[in-house]
PDB file of C-alpha atoms in Angstrom:
ATOM      1  CA  MET A   1       0.774 -24.166  34.279  1.00 49.00           C
ATOM      2  CA  GLN A   2       1.547 -20.838  35.905  1.00 51.00           C
ATOM      3  CA  LYS A   3       4.573 -20.326  33.637  1.00 54.00           C
ATOM      4  CA  THR A   4       2.482 -21.090  30.544  1.00 55.00           C
ATOM      5  CA  SER A   5      -0.247 -18.641  31.535  1.00 63.00           C
ATOM      6  CA  GLY A   6       2.439 -16.065  32.362  1.00 73.00           C
ATOM      7  CA  PHE A   7       3.958 -16.456  28.905  1.00 75.00           C
ATOM      8  CA  LEU A   8       0.540 -16.167  27.230  1.00 82.00           C
ATOM      9  CA  MET A   9      -0.149 -13.017  29.213  1.00 84.00           C
ATOM     10  CA  GLU A  10       3.192 -11.632  28.072  1.00 84.00           C
ATOM     11  CA  VAL A  11       2.330 -12.427  24.436  1.00 82.00           C
ATOM     12  CA  LYS A  12      -1.079 -10.762  24.827  1.00 83.00           C
ATOM     13  CA  LYS A  13       0.473  -7.727  26.439  1.00 85.00           C
ATOM     14  CA  ASN A  14       3.222  -7.283  23.811  1.00 86.00           C
ATOM     15  CA  LYS A  15       1.629  -8.953  20.794  1.00 86.00           C
ATOM     16  CA  MET A  16       3.027  -6.406  18.318  1.00 88.00           C
ATOM     17  CA  LEU A  17       6.572  -6.978  19.551  1.00 88.00           C
ATOM     18  CA  PHE A  18       6.174 -10.756  19.299  1.00 88.00           C
ATOM     19  CA  LEU A  19       4.679 -10.313  15.828  1.00 90.00           C
ATOM     20  CA  MET A  20       7.744  -8.338  14.764  1.00 91.00           C
ATOM     21  CA  LEU A  21       9.978 -11.060  16.237  1.00 89.00           C
ATOM     22  CA  ALA A  22       8.098 -13.918  14.524  1.00 91.00           C
ATOM     23  CA  PRO A  23       9.823 -13.725  11.065  1.00 92.00           C
ATOM     24  CA  ALA A  24      13.291 -14.018  12.641  1.00 91.00           C
ATOM     25  CA  VAL A  25      12.192 -16.907  14.879  1.00 92.00           C
ATOM     26  CA  ILE A  26      10.606 -18.748  11.935  1.00 94.00           C
ATOM     27  CA  TYR A  27      13.685 -18.153   9.781  1.00 94.00           C
ATOM     28  CA  PHE A  28      16.120 -19.575  12.324  1.00 90.00           C
ATOM     29  CA  PHE A  29      13.798 -22.476  13.152  1.00 93.00           C
ATOM     30  CA  ILE A  30      13.563 -23.522   9.489  1.00 92.00           C
ATOM     31  CA  PHE A  31      17.159 -22.891   8.416  1.00 88.00           C
ATOM     32  CA  SER A  32      19.113 -23.474  11.643  1.00 84.00           C
ATOM     33  CA  TYR A  33      17.199 -25.855  13.936  1.00 88.00           C
ATOM     34  CA  LEU A  34      15.375 -28.198  11.552  1.00 88.00           C
ATOM     35  CA  PRO A  35      18.582 -29.001   9.589  1.00 84.00           C
ATOM     36  CA  MET A  36      20.181 -30.260  12.819  1.00 85.00           C
ATOM     37  CA  GLY A  37      18.461 -33.563  12.132  1.00 84.00           C
ATOM     38  CA  GLY A  38      20.883 -33.960   9.230  1.00 83.00           C
ATOM     39  CA  ILE A  39      23.724 -34.525  11.696  1.00 87.00           C
ATOM     40  CA  ILE A  40      23.123 -38.255  11.321  1.00 90.00           C
ATOM     41  CA  VAL A  41      24.539 -38.014   7.772  1.00 88.00           C
ATOM     42  CA  ALA A  42      27.982 -37.717   9.408  1.00 88.00           C
ATOM     43  CA  PHE A  43      27.551 -41.322  10.609  1.00 91.00           C
ATOM     44  CA  LYS A  44      26.212 -42.724   7.343  1.00 89.00           C
ATOM     45  CA  TYR A  45      27.296 -43.519   3.810  1.00 87.00           C
ATOM     46  CA  PHE A  46      24.770 -41.326   2.045  1.00 83.00           C
ATOM     47  CA  GLU A  47      23.038 -42.867  -0.959  1.00 84.00           C
ATOM     48  CA  PHE A  48      20.765 -40.568  -2.956  1.00 81.00           C
ATOM     49  CA  ASP A  49      18.273 -43.262  -3.885  1.00 83.00           C
ATOM     50  CA  LYS A  50      17.790 -44.269  -0.227  1.00 85.00           C
ATOM     51  CA  GLY A  51      17.790 -40.837   1.388  1.00 83.00           C
ATOM     52  CA  ILE A  52      19.043 -39.875   4.836  1.00 83.00           C
ATOM     53  CA  LEU A  53      17.068 -42.343   6.952  1.00 84.00           C
ATOM     54  CA  LEU A  54      17.618 -45.474   4.847  1.00 86.00           C
ATOM     55  CA  SER A  55      21.285 -44.927   3.965  1.00 88.00           C
ATOM     56  CA  PRO A  56      23.609 -47.450   5.675  1.00 90.00           C
ATOM     57  CA  TRP A  57      25.324 -46.574   8.935  1.00 90.00           C
ATOM     58  CA  VAL A  58      29.142 -46.444   8.889  1.00 89.00           C
ATOM     59  CA  GLY A  59      29.755 -45.303  12.466  1.00 87.00           C
ATOM     60  CA  PHE A  60      32.834 -43.068  12.797  1.00 88.00           C
ATOM     61  CA  LYS A  61      34.317 -44.018   9.421  1.00 86.00           C
ATOM     62  CA  ASN A  62      33.695 -40.545   7.991  1.00 84.00           C
ATOM     63  CA  PHE A  63      35.607 -39.037  10.918  1.00 85.00           C
ATOM     64  CA  THR A  64      38.540 -41.451  10.600  1.00 84.00           C
ATOM     65  CA  PHE A  65      39.002 -40.313   6.980  1.00 78.00           C
ATOM     66  CA  PHE A  66      39.714 -36.797   8.231  1.00 76.00           C
ATOM     67  CA  PHE A  67      41.944 -37.734  11.181  1.00 80.00           C
ATOM     68  CA  GLN A  68      43.846 -40.504   9.389  1.00 79.00           C
ATOM     69  CA  SER A  69      44.744 -38.167   6.541  1.00 72.00           C
ATOM     70  CA  GLY A  70      47.683 -36.954   8.669  1.00 76.00           C
ATOM     71  CA  GLN A  71      46.642 -33.340   8.158  1.00 79.00           C
ATOM     72  CA  ALA A  72      43.981 -32.947  10.852  1.00 81.00           C
ATOM     73  CA  TRP A  73      46.272 -31.003  13.209  1.00 86.00           C
ATOM     74  CA  LEU A  74      47.693 -28.795  10.421  1.00 89.00           C
ATOM     75  CA  LEU A  75      44.227 -27.981   9.059  1.00 88.00           C
ATOM     76  CA  THR A  76      42.808 -27.278  12.521  1.00 88.00           C
ATOM     77  CA  LYS A  77      45.786 -25.079  13.406  1.00 91.00           C
ATOM     78  CA  ASN A  78      45.584 -23.118  10.135  1.00 92.00           C
ATOM     79  CA  THR A  79      41.835 -22.619  10.491  1.00 92.00           C
ATOM     80  CA  ILE A  80      42.073 -21.373  14.086  1.00 92.00           C
ATOM     81  CA  LEU A  81      45.096 -19.115  13.497  1.00 93.00           C
ATOM     82  CA  TYR A  82      43.608 -17.505  10.387  1.00 94.00           C
ATOM     83  CA  ASN A  83      40.316 -16.867  12.159  1.00 93.00           C
ATOM     84  CA  LEU A  84      42.122 -15.425  15.173  1.00 93.00           C
ATOM     85  CA  ALA A  85      44.017 -13.100  12.835  1.00 94.00           C
ATOM     86  CA  PHE A  86      40.748 -12.124  11.123  1.00 94.00           C
ATOM     87  CA  ILE A  87      39.113 -11.376  14.491  1.00 94.00           C
ATOM     88  CA  VAL A  88      41.997  -9.361  15.954  1.00 94.00           C
ATOM     89  CA  VAL A  89      42.868  -7.390  12.823  1.00 95.00           C
ATOM     90  CA  GLY A  90      39.208  -6.959  11.917  1.00 93.00           C
ATOM     91  CA  VAL A  91      38.188  -5.581  15.329  1.00 94.00           C
ATOM     92  CA  VAL A  92      41.161  -3.195  15.540  1.00 94.00           C
ATOM     93  CA  PHE A  93      40.649  -1.703  12.085  1.00 95.00           C
ATOM     94  CA  GLN A  94      36.835  -1.724  12.192  1.00 94.00           C
ATOM     95  CA  VAL A  95      36.792   0.116  15.515  1.00 94.00           C
ATOM     96  CA  GLY A  96      39.448   2.517  14.243  1.00 93.00           C
ATOM     97  CA  VAL A  97      37.511   3.273  11.054  1.00 92.00           C
ATOM     98  CA  ALA A  98      34.266   3.706  13.004  1.00 92.00           C
ATOM     99  CA  ILE A  99      35.951   6.218  15.331  1.00 92.00           C
ATOM    100  CA  LEU A 100      37.399   8.119  12.359  1.00 91.00           C
ATOM    101  CA  PHE A 101      33.979   8.280  10.676  1.00 88.00           C
ATOM    102  CA  SER A 102      32.401   9.520  13.896  1.00 87.00           C
ATOM    103  CA  GLU A 103      34.908  12.380  14.069  1.00 85.00           C
ATOM    104  CA  VAL A 104      34.569  13.460  10.422  1.00 83.00           C
ATOM    105  CA  LYS A 105      32.414  16.564  10.146  1.00 81.00           C
ATOM    106  CA  GLY A 106      31.918  16.866   6.378  1.00 79.00           C
ATOM    107  CA  LYS A 107      28.737  14.951   5.513  1.00 81.00           C
ATOM    108  CA  LEU A 108      29.482  14.634   1.788  1.00 85.00           C
ATOM    109  CA  PHE A 109      33.024  13.395   2.391  1.00 84.00           C
ATOM    110  CA  LYS A 110      31.760  10.943   5.019  1.00 82.00           C
ATOM    111  CA  LYS A 111      29.085   9.512   2.691  1.00 84.00           C
ATOM    112  CA  ILE A 112      31.504   9.096  -0.223  1.00 87.00           C
ATOM    113  CA  THR A 113      34.158   7.481   1.984  1.00 86.00           C
ATOM    114  CA  GLN A 114      31.705   5.116   3.656  1.00 85.00           C
ATOM    115  CA  SER A 115      30.245   4.033   0.304  1.00 86.00           C
ATOM    116  CA  THR A 116      33.739   3.459  -1.110  1.00 88.00           C
ATOM    117  CA  MET A 117      34.792   1.325   1.858  1.00 89.00           C
ATOM    118  CA  LEU A 118      31.501  -0.594   1.857  1.00 89.00           C
ATOM    119  CA  LEU A 119      31.700  -1.498  -1.845  1.00 91.00           C
ATOM    120  CA  PRO A 120      34.307  -4.336  -1.539  1.00 92.00           C
ATOM    121  CA  TYR A 121      31.941  -6.302   0.730  1.00 92.00           C
ATOM    122  CA  PHE A 122      29.572  -6.808  -2.204  1.00 91.00           C
ATOM    123  CA  ILE A 123      32.282  -7.966  -4.629  1.00 91.00           C
ATOM    124  CA  SER A 124      32.362 -11.742  -5.146  1.00 91.00           C
ATOM    125  CA  TRP A 125      35.460 -13.643  -4.061  1.00 93.00           C
ATOM    126  CA  VAL A 126      35.609 -14.989  -7.621  1.00 92.00           C
ATOM    127  CA  VAL A 127      36.210 -11.449  -8.850  1.00 93.00           C
ATOM    128  CA  VAL A 128      38.670 -10.761  -6.021  1.00 93.00           C
ATOM    129  CA  GLY A 129      40.540 -13.952  -6.947  1.00 92.00           C
ATOM    130  CA  SER A 130      40.918 -12.620 -10.485  1.00 92.00           C
ATOM    131  CA  PHE A 131      42.258  -9.340  -9.078  1.00 91.00           C
ATOM    132  CA  VAL A 132      44.804 -11.211  -6.968  1.00 93.00           C
ATOM    133  CA  TYR A 133      45.961 -13.347  -9.899  1.00 92.00           C
ATOM    134  CA  GLY A 134      46.277 -10.255 -12.065  1.00 92.00           C
ATOM    135  CA  ILE A 135      48.424  -8.580  -9.423  1.00 93.00           C
ATOM    136  CA  PHE A 136      50.731 -11.440  -8.388  1.00 92.00           C
ATOM    137  CA  ASN A 137      51.132 -13.524 -11.557  1.00 90.00           C
ATOM    138  CA  TYR A 138      54.855 -14.095 -12.121  1.00 89.00           C
ATOM    139  CA  GLU A 139      54.929 -13.475 -15.870  1.00 86.00           C
ATOM    140  CA  PHE A 140      52.465 -10.666 -16.526  1.00 87.00           C
ATOM    141  CA  GLY A 141      51.126  -9.587 -13.111  1.00 89.00           C
ATOM    142  CA  SER A 142      51.003  -5.882 -12.418  1.00 92.00           C
ATOM    143  CA  LEU A 143      53.357  -6.213  -9.407  1.00 92.00           C
ATOM    144  CA  ASN A 144      56.174  -7.849 -11.386  1.00 91.00           C
ATOM    145  CA  THR A 145      55.546  -5.592 -14.380  1.00 92.00           C
ATOM    146  CA  LEU A 146      56.097  -2.610 -12.082  1.00 92.00           C
ATOM    147  CA  LEU A 147      59.182  -4.192 -10.507  1.00 91.00           C
ATOM    148  CA  LYS A 148      60.698  -4.848 -13.943  1.00 89.00           C
ATOM    149  CA  ALA A 149      60.047  -1.246 -14.960  1.00 89.00           C
ATOM    150  CA  TRP A 150      62.041  -0.156 -11.879  1.00 91.00           C
ATOM    151  CA  GLY A 151      64.849  -2.610 -12.678  1.00 88.00           C
ATOM    152  CA  ILE A 152      64.033  -4.895  -9.738  1.00 89.00           C
ATOM    153  CA  GLU A 153      63.970  -8.702  -9.997  1.00 90.00           C
ATOM    154  CA  SER A 154      60.520 -10.323 -10.273  1.00 88.00           C
ATOM    155  CA  VAL A 155      59.015 -11.994  -7.208  1.00 90.00           C
ATOM    156  CA  ASP A 156      57.423 -15.444  -7.440  1.00 90.00           C
ATOM    157  CA  VAL A 157      54.599 -14.797  -4.981  1.00 92.00           C
ATOM    158  CA  TYR A 158      52.847 -18.105  -5.793  1.00 90.00           C
ATOM    159  CA  GLY A 159      56.047 -19.939  -4.833  1.00 88.00           C
ATOM    160  CA  ARG A 160      56.475 -18.278  -1.442  1.00 90.00           C
ATOM    161  CA  PRO A 161      53.889 -19.681   0.991  1.00 90.00           C
ATOM    162  CA  TYR A 162      54.671 -17.341   3.914  1.00 91.00           C
ATOM    163  CA  LEU A 163      53.624 -14.282   1.856  1.00 92.00           C
ATOM    164  CA  TRP A 164      50.088 -15.631   1.572  1.00 93.00           C
ATOM    165  CA  ILE A 165      49.477 -15.251   5.287  1.00 93.00           C
ATOM    166  CA  PHE A 166      49.649 -11.481   4.821  1.00 94.00           C
ATOM    167  CA  ILE A 167      47.891 -11.525   1.430  1.00 94.00           C
ATOM    168  CA  ILE A 168      44.873 -13.494   2.705  1.00 95.00           C
ATOM    169  CA  VAL A 169      44.522 -11.441   5.896  1.00 95.00           C
ATOM    170  CA  GLY A 170      45.005  -8.217   3.928  1.00 94.00           C
ATOM    171  CA  PHE A 171      42.336  -8.966   1.329  1.00 94.00           C
ATOM    172  CA  TYR A 172      39.941 -10.218   4.002  1.00 94.00           C
ATOM    173  CA  LEU A 173      40.371  -6.924   5.849  1.00 94.00           C
ATOM    174  CA  TRP A 174      39.947  -4.919   2.629  1.00 94.00           C
ATOM    175  CA  LYS A 175      36.688  -6.705   1.936  1.00 93.00           C
ATOM    176  CA  ILE A 176      34.998  -6.540   5.351  1.00 92.00           C
ATOM    177  CA  ILE A 177      36.358  -3.409   7.007  1.00 92.00           C
ATOM    178  CA  GLY A 178      33.646  -1.092   5.688  1.00 90.00           C
ATOM    179  CA  TYR A 179      30.747  -3.417   6.466  1.00 90.00           C
ATOM    180  CA  GLY A 180      32.081  -4.449   9.874  1.00 89.00           C
ATOM    181  CA  SER A 181      32.615  -0.864  11.008  1.00 91.00           C
ATOM    182  CA  ILE A 182      28.875  -0.122  10.685  1.00 90.00           C
ATOM    183  CA  VAL A 183      28.056  -1.937  13.957  1.00 90.00           C
ATOM    184  CA  TYR A 184      30.693  -0.013  15.896  1.00 93.00           C
ATOM    185  CA  LEU A 185      29.723   3.272  14.258  1.00 91.00           C
ATOM    186  CA  ALA A 186      26.109   2.695  15.312  1.00 90.00           C
ATOM    187  CA  ALA A 187      27.292   2.026  18.878  1.00 91.00           C
ATOM    188  CA  ILE A 188      29.325   5.250  18.868  1.00 92.00           C
ATOM    189  CA  MET A 189      26.345   7.230  17.587  1.00 89.00           C
ATOM    190  CA  GLY A 190      24.378   5.898  20.582  1.00 89.00           C
ATOM    191  CA  ILE A 191      26.795   7.387  23.114  1.00 90.00           C
ATOM    192  CA  ASN A 192      25.333  10.333  25.017  1.00 90.00           C
ATOM    193  CA  PRO A 193      26.785  13.560  23.488  1.00 89.00           C
ATOM    194  CA  ASP A 194      26.678  15.182  26.936  1.00 91.00           C
ATOM    195  CA  LEU A 195      29.658  13.022  27.935  1.00 91.00           C
ATOM    196  CA  TYR A 196      31.794  14.544  25.183  1.00 89.00           C
ATOM    197  CA  GLU A 197      30.593  18.059  25.998  1.00 89.00           C
ATOM    198  CA  SER A 198      31.498  17.573  29.659  1.00 91.00           C
ATOM    199  CA  ALA A 199      34.917  16.269  28.656  1.00 90.00           C
ATOM    200  CA  GLU A 200      35.491  19.320  26.453  1.00 89.00           C
ATOM    201  CA  LEU A 201      34.592  21.642  29.319  1.00 88.00           C
ATOM    202  CA  ASP A 202      37.205  19.831  31.412  1.00 87.00           C
ATOM    203  CA  GLY A 203      39.793  20.484  28.678  1.00 87.00           C
ATOM    204  CA  ALA A 204      39.974  16.995  27.148  1.00 88.00           C
ATOM    205  CA  ASN A 205      41.359  16.763  23.604  1.00 90.00           C
ATOM    206  CA  ILE A 206      40.087  14.410  20.891  1.00 89.00           C
ATOM    207  CA  VAL A 207      42.510  11.598  21.811  1.00 89.00           C
ATOM    208  CA  GLN A 208      41.527  11.743  25.469  1.00 92.00           C
ATOM    209  CA  LYS A 209      37.813  11.679  24.591  1.00 92.00           C
ATOM    210  CA  ILE A 210      38.341   8.596  22.445  1.00 91.00           C
ATOM    211  CA  TYR A 211      40.454   6.845  25.088  1.00 91.00           C
ATOM    212  CA  TYR A 212      38.365   7.678  28.157  1.00 91.00           C
ATOM    213  CA  ILE A 213      34.831   7.763  26.681  1.00 92.00           C
ATOM    214  CA  THR A 214      34.490   6.082  23.274  1.00 92.00           C
ATOM    215  CA  LEU A 215      36.613   2.968  23.795  1.00 92.00           C
ATOM    216  CA  PRO A 216      35.300   2.094  27.293  1.00 92.00           C
ATOM    217  CA  LEU A 217      31.691   2.454  26.124  1.00 92.00           C
ATOM    218  CA  LEU A 218      32.458   0.286  23.056  1.00 92.00           C
ATOM    219  CA  ARG A 219      33.873  -2.505  25.214  1.00 90.00           C
ATOM    220  CA  VAL A 220      30.600  -4.429  25.556  1.00 88.00           C
ATOM    221  CA  THR A 221      29.917  -4.242  21.802  1.00 90.00           C
ATOM    222  CA  ILE A 222      33.449  -5.395  20.990  1.00 92.00           C
ATOM    223  CA  ILE A 223      33.255  -8.363  23.376  1.00 88.00           C
ATOM    224  CA  ILE A 224      29.864  -9.465  22.030  1.00 87.00           C
ATOM    225  CA  MET A 225      31.069  -9.224  18.408  1.00 89.00           C
ATOM    226  CA  VAL A 226      34.218 -11.190  19.246  1.00 89.00           C
ATOM    227  CA  LEU A 227      32.214 -13.904  21.004  1.00 85.00           C
ATOM    228  CA  LEU A 228      29.905 -14.227  17.990  1.00 84.00           C
ATOM    229  CA  GLN A 229      32.914 -14.609  15.682  1.00 88.00           C
ATOM    230  CA  VAL A 230      34.631 -17.093  18.002  1.00 86.00           C
ATOM    231  CA  GLY A 231      31.675 -19.440  17.479  1.00 80.00           C
ATOM    232  CA  GLY A 232      32.807 -19.939  13.888  1.00 82.00           C
ATOM    233  CA  ILE A 233      36.534 -20.038  14.619  1.00 86.00           C
ATOM    234  CA  LEU A 234      36.856 -23.529  13.132  1.00 84.00           C
ATOM    235  CA  ARG A 235      35.066 -22.591   9.911  1.00 83.00           C
ATOM    236  CA  GLY A 236      37.209 -21.333   7.064  1.00 81.00           C
ATOM    237  CA  ASN A 237      35.803 -19.114   4.346  1.00 85.00           C
ATOM    238  CA  LEU A 238      35.820 -21.622   1.480  1.00 87.00           C
ATOM    239  CA  ASP A 239      35.093 -18.990  -1.174  1.00 89.00           C
ATOM    240  CA  MET A 240      37.971 -16.798  -0.062  1.00 93.00           C
ATOM    241  CA  PHE A 241      40.646 -19.461   0.406  1.00 92.00           C
ATOM    242  CA  TYR A 242      39.775 -21.423  -2.722  1.00 91.00           C
ATOM    243  CA  GLN A 243      39.440 -18.397  -5.004  1.00 91.00           C
ATOM    244  CA  LEU A 244      42.654 -16.777  -3.769  1.00 91.00           C
ATOM    245  CA  VAL A 245      44.821 -19.900  -3.618  1.00 90.00           C
ATOM    246  CA  GLY A 246      43.118 -22.425  -5.922  1.00 84.00           C
ATOM    247  CA  ASN A 247      44.796 -25.837  -6.228  1.00 85.00           C
ATOM    248  CA  ASN A 248      48.374 -24.621  -5.812  1.00 86.00           C
ATOM    249  CA  GLY A 249      49.956 -27.478  -3.845  1.00 84.00           C
ATOM    250  CA  LEU A 250      52.959 -25.341  -2.886  1.00 87.00           C
ATOM    251  CA  LEU A 251      50.733 -23.210  -0.684  1.00 90.00           C
ATOM    252  CA  PHE A 252      48.669 -25.924   1.017  1.00 89.00           C
ATOM    253  CA  ASN A 253      50.767 -26.168   4.206  1.00 89.00           C
ATOM    254  CA  THR A 254      50.314 -22.447   4.805  1.00 92.00           C
ATOM    255  CA  THR A 255      46.848 -21.760   3.405  1.00 91.00           C
ATOM    256  CA  ASP A 256      44.895 -25.019   3.618  1.00 90.00           C
ATOM    257  CA  VAL A 257      41.939 -25.024   6.031  1.00 90.00           C
ATOM    258  CA  ILE A 258      39.356 -27.682   6.888  1.00 87.00           C
ATOM    259  CA  ASP A 259      36.805 -26.444   4.348  1.00 87.00           C
ATOM    260  CA  THR A 260      39.205 -26.437   1.385  1.00 88.00           C
ATOM    261  CA  PHE A 261      40.541 -29.885   2.320  1.00 84.00           C
ATOM    262  CA  VAL A 262      37.037 -31.362   2.420  1.00 80.00           C
ATOM    263  CA  PHE A 263      36.135 -29.648  -0.848  1.00 83.00           C
ATOM    264  CA  ARG A 264      39.127 -31.158  -2.638  1.00 82.00           C
ATOM    265  CA  ALA A 265      38.430 -34.557  -1.084  1.00 76.00           C
ATOM    266  CA  LEU A 266      34.878 -34.469  -2.464  1.00 75.00           C
ATOM    267  CA  ASN A 267      36.153 -33.587  -5.927  1.00 77.00           C
ATOM    268  CA  GLN A 268      38.627 -36.450  -5.857  1.00 70.00           C
ATOM    269  CA  GLN A 269      36.448 -39.135  -4.235  1.00 63.00           C
ATOM    270  CA  GLY A 270      33.003 -38.301  -5.561  1.00 62.00           C
ATOM    271  CA  LEU A 271      29.843 -37.123  -3.847  1.00 60.00           C
ATOM    272  CA  ASP A 272      29.993 -38.819  -0.459  1.00 72.00           C
ATOM    273  CA  LEU A 273      28.052 -36.350   1.679  1.00 78.00           C
ATOM    274  CA  GLY A 274      29.105 -38.105   4.875  1.00 82.00           C
ATOM    275  CA  LEU A 275      32.616 -36.606   4.658  1.00 80.00           C
ATOM    276  CA  PRO A 276      31.643 -32.913   4.679  1.00 80.00           C
ATOM    277  CA  ALA A 277      28.922 -33.676   7.237  1.00 84.00           C
ATOM    278  CA  ALA A 278      31.521 -35.225   9.566  1.00 85.00           C
ATOM    279  CA  ALA A 279      33.889 -32.292   9.076  1.00 82.00           C
ATOM    280  CA  GLY A 280      31.038 -29.848   9.683  1.00 81.00           C
ATOM    281  CA  LEU A 281      30.015 -31.648  12.884  1.00 86.00           C
ATOM    282  CA  TYR A 282      33.634 -31.608  14.075  1.00 86.00           C
ATOM    283  CA  GLN A 283      33.871 -27.867  13.393  1.00 84.00           C
ATOM    284  CA  SER A 284      30.572 -27.131  15.115  1.00 83.00           C
ATOM    285  CA  ALA A 285      31.345 -29.272  18.179  1.00 86.00           C
ATOM    286  CA  VAL A 286      34.792 -27.760  18.753  1.00 85.00           C
ATOM    287  CA  GLY A 287      33.483 -24.255  18.041  1.00 83.00           C
ATOM    288  CA  PHE A 288      30.675 -24.804  20.565  1.00 86.00           C
ATOM    289  CA  ILE A 289      33.151 -25.924  23.219  1.00 88.00           C
ATOM    290  CA  ILE A 290      35.400 -22.911  22.566  1.00 86.00           C
ATOM    291  CA  ILE A 291      32.626 -20.314  22.711  1.00 85.00           C
ATOM    292  CA  MET A 292      31.046 -21.876  25.819  1.00 88.00           C
ATOM    293  CA  THR A 293      34.423 -21.906  27.577  1.00 88.00           C
ATOM    294  CA  LEU A 294      35.207 -18.331  26.585  1.00 85.00           C
ATOM    295  CA  ASN A 295      31.740 -17.117  27.563  1.00 84.00           C
ATOM    296  CA  TYR A 296      32.113 -18.863  30.947  1.00 88.00           C
ATOM    297  CA  LEU A 297      35.474 -17.190  31.597  1.00 87.00           C
ATOM    298  CA  ILE A 298      34.102 -13.772  30.618  1.00 85.00           C
ATOM    299  CA  LYS A 299      31.044 -14.331  32.812  1.00 85.00           C
ATOM    300  CA  LYS A 300      33.287 -15.164  35.769  1.00 87.00           C
ATOM    301  CA  ALA A 301      35.288 -11.978  35.190  1.00 84.00           C
ATOM    302  CA  ASN A 302      32.315  -9.684  34.472  1.00 81.00           C
ATOM    303  CA  PRO A 303      28.772 -11.065  33.985  1.00 82.00           C
ATOM    304  CA  GLU A 304      27.691  -7.924  32.100  1.00 78.00           C
ATOM    305  CA  TYR A 305      29.984  -8.756  29.180  1.00 75.00           C
ATOM    306  CA  ALA A 306      28.847 -12.367  28.685  1.00 77.00           C
ATOM    307  CA  LEU A 307      26.434 -13.460  25.965  1.00 74.00           C
ATOM    308  CA  PHE A 308      24.266 -15.374  28.457  1.00 78.00           C
TER     309      PHE A 308
END
């Protein structure tokens, strides 16, 4: 009773702040918490005429489809490794770009550069997939056209799976680097300028200021952003992988992730919503375990860097 009255007093005292928070709370309640009831679809054979509650139960049959396919380990490994590459490469380049922007003095140049780097984020993966096909097509792609003009033998990129590791990571970075650097740039702008002025008086150069002031003060932001991304480490970007690779069977061992496998399975076996629901529950459960474990380890090392 005392806790309830304390909370009501807090609401009364900061009613404007709670009012500003309300839209976000309502949004996540409707689109993130209410849909959790749909988890039961993973244990049912969904029939549209019967709905979620009346559809027949099938137990773990939807999960056995995924694990008995013989590709569960490969798909899980590919999904985790690609996401780890996205996180590592993304953080390094986003932080680097944010630091470069913070050091640029020309306002016009900075605005033009930021807008140019931010533009790819708003381009659909469908369009990017067309770009990629136009570049790497064996017969008339711009890459092989250029190689032929230089007297070099054409390269069959779509027949060399290992190249797509670098292509996928590269295009992912190209697309998100501008948008992702905004968070780190905002954190840098929040650093007290007096620290840099003091460092200059002590004779520090630009590299030393970045190493001893900027990077240490960005550490908390970097750790929080990494933890947030780790939560989705078992979720592949279906749009990106499918639009870049398509249904090229030669590349599946290198580029196939859980989301693309489930998508193809649905196309081949019809609309059985239990299959993607089971795969989604598997991804969420493993992702939850990973982020909780990582957050626990970080909290043991330094509680200030943990999410909670």
